[in-house]
């Protein structure tokens, strides 16, 4: 059986063991002291008004849906009409959403209650949730360590049970890595399964919306609600809902692969390595064939990802000029106003990426760098296609090392980029990838071919009782 927090709370609501208003108040009270710097803004009045409506329905004897009245968190990069959406930046500190993101709207439509906009790396730029104007997010297991990023606030809220589930965003690992650092589940679905409309764009070609939760079952429930084609995002596609029965049934995974060079790498922590090897042994012991696969070197993956991500973010953030959006700082003339607004309101890390991205895209460099990045990306995708002709799923550690102390990553951006070595490849391949809190200290990633999110959840369920 999979323990689902959503189902347990749903039962309590239906049996009137707790009122929805009390449930929401309880969670808000846990969030208010902001012990781990996870909170950018609380949606107190908004959430309580919705909770009262759920309580009225229950009092009237009406049936409520599974997610109705369930409190959840939203990474502060999603539009929710009328609420602050800051991307943890000075530039958008006072920005209020004019509309609601499709994924969030779908959750509202089934009655789930958003209670908090969650701290993260500014515009998704980071792997530690320290690049934020709201203070570094503290790790749920050891508060001296980073929460991971960029969806650090969301992961910690789930781990501490301040929210029942949270919606993160993953461009190059931002759901999977903080899920691993805080011992919970986090899914980056297949690119296009969930609409990006209303998610503040970082790198549009790899941006994914995804759930963070404490069980595979809760990941499944929330994924199903958010998935689907959306006319407002042309990269979306129609997908079948995933059933609980399919996930619970064993037996379809015959072969598993892992990347040799990830495990041979010098950068891998010895304990992460030995723990990963013992996972491989346990899988073999179940009669599943395990294959060591060839893959691109970590630094090739990281350079390809950052080349493309920086190029895309430089373009995406060009709209934030203090005229269309953002806190404007007046200069002597228009050009001056743009440059002062952007210089003063973007973080060091965001500026590093805008400068890098514009360089990559500029005349004389783009053929050498940007187009080369695109070509490598195609090769990476082809490599994955070949792999999935040979194996059903691929497993990998989530990170080469364990979470650093708060303050350390900011001193060394390059080391921070390299900590994304195991997550960015799957993003470039647009594959469904789940972090499970098992196997190594920072968990394991499970990946399958495109649109095979179901198989990923199924194998995760199998592993749960195997390792
Ligand atoms: N750490 C990676 C980056 O900074 C991934 C971030 C993300 O997925 N938003 O780009």
mmCIF file of C-alpha atoms and ligand atoms in Angstrom, residues 75 121 123-128 149-151 169-177 202 206-207 305-306 309 349 353 416-417 419-420 423-424 427, ligand 1:
data_model
loop_
_atom_site.group_PDB
_atom_site.id
_atom_site.type_symbol
_atom_site.label_atom_id
_atom_site.label_comp_id
_atom_site.label_asym_id
_atom_site.label_seq_id
_atom_site.Cartn_x
_atom_site.Cartn_y
_atom_site.Cartn_z
ATOM 1 C CA UNK A 75 6.819 28.059 -5.925
ATOM 2 C CA UNK A 121 16.322 30.801 -6.357
ATOM 3 C CA UNK A 123 13.988 33.151 -11.616
ATOM 4 C CA UNK A 124 15.018 29.521 -10.997
ATOM 5 C CA UNK A 125 18.691 30.492 -11.242
ATOM 6 C CA UNK A 126 20.472 28.271 -8.772
ATOM 7 C CA UNK A 127 20.876 24.927 -7.079
ATOM 8 C CA UNK A 128 20.731 25.944 -3.426
ATOM 9 C CA UNK A 149 17.236 24.555 -5.508
ATOM 10 C CA UNK A 150 15.764 26.186 -7.159
ATOM 11 C CA UNK A 151 12.459 24.888 -5.702
ATOM 12 C CA UNK A 169 9.376 24.047 -11.408
ATOM 13 C CA UNK A 170 12.232 22.082 -12.972
ATOM 14 C CA UNK A 171 14.428 23.388 -15.780
ATOM 15 C CA UNK A 172 17.615 21.493 -15.031
ATOM 16 C CA UNK A 173 16.905 19.719 -11.754
ATOM 17 C CA UNK A 174 15.097 22.262 -9.610
ATOM 18 C CA UNK A 175 12.436 19.826 -8.399
ATOM 19 C CA UNK A 176 14.534 16.655 -8.303
ATOM 20 C CA UNK A 177 17.591 18.030 -6.533
ATOM 21 C CA UNK A 202 13.488 30.529 -17.418
ATOM 22 C CA UNK A 206 13.315 22.555 -20.710
ATOM 23 C CA UNK A 207 10.953 24.310 -18.219
ATOM 24 C CA UNK A 305 22.723 22.849 -20.505
ATOM 25 C CA UNK A 306 24.124 26.159 -19.228
ATOM 26 C CA UNK A 309 19.692 27.830 -20.474
ATOM 27 C CA UNK A 349 23.727 35.215 -10.473
ATOM 28 C CA UNK A 353 23.423 34.425 -16.837
ATOM 29 C CA UNK A 416 27.386 24.885 -8.036
ATOM 30 C CA UNK A 417 26.851 24.355 -11.788
ATOM 31 C CA UNK A 419 26.474 19.838 -8.792
ATOM 32 C CA UNK A 420 23.767 19.671 -11.512
ATOM 33 C CA UNK A 423 20.027 16.177 -13.446
ATOM 34 C CA UNK A 424 20.549 18.377 -16.516
ATOM 35 C CA UNK A 427 16.149 17.854 -18.858
HETATM 36 N N1 LIG B 1 20.346 24.496 -11.014
HETATM 37 C C1 LIG B 1 19.953 24.594 -12.374
HETATM 38 C C2 LIG B 1 20.123 26.010 -12.853
HETATM 39 O O1 LIG B 1 20.461 26.839 -12.079
HETATM 40 C C3 LIG B 1 18.531 24.177 -12.561
HETATM 41 C C4 LIG B 1 17.582 25.192 -12.086
HETATM 42 C C5 LIG B 1 16.167 24.870 -12.448
HETATM 43 O O2 LIG B 1 15.840 23.733 -12.773
HETATM 44 N N2 LIG B 1 15.343 25.912 -12.438
HETATM 45 O O3 LIG B 1 19.938 26.313 -13.968
#
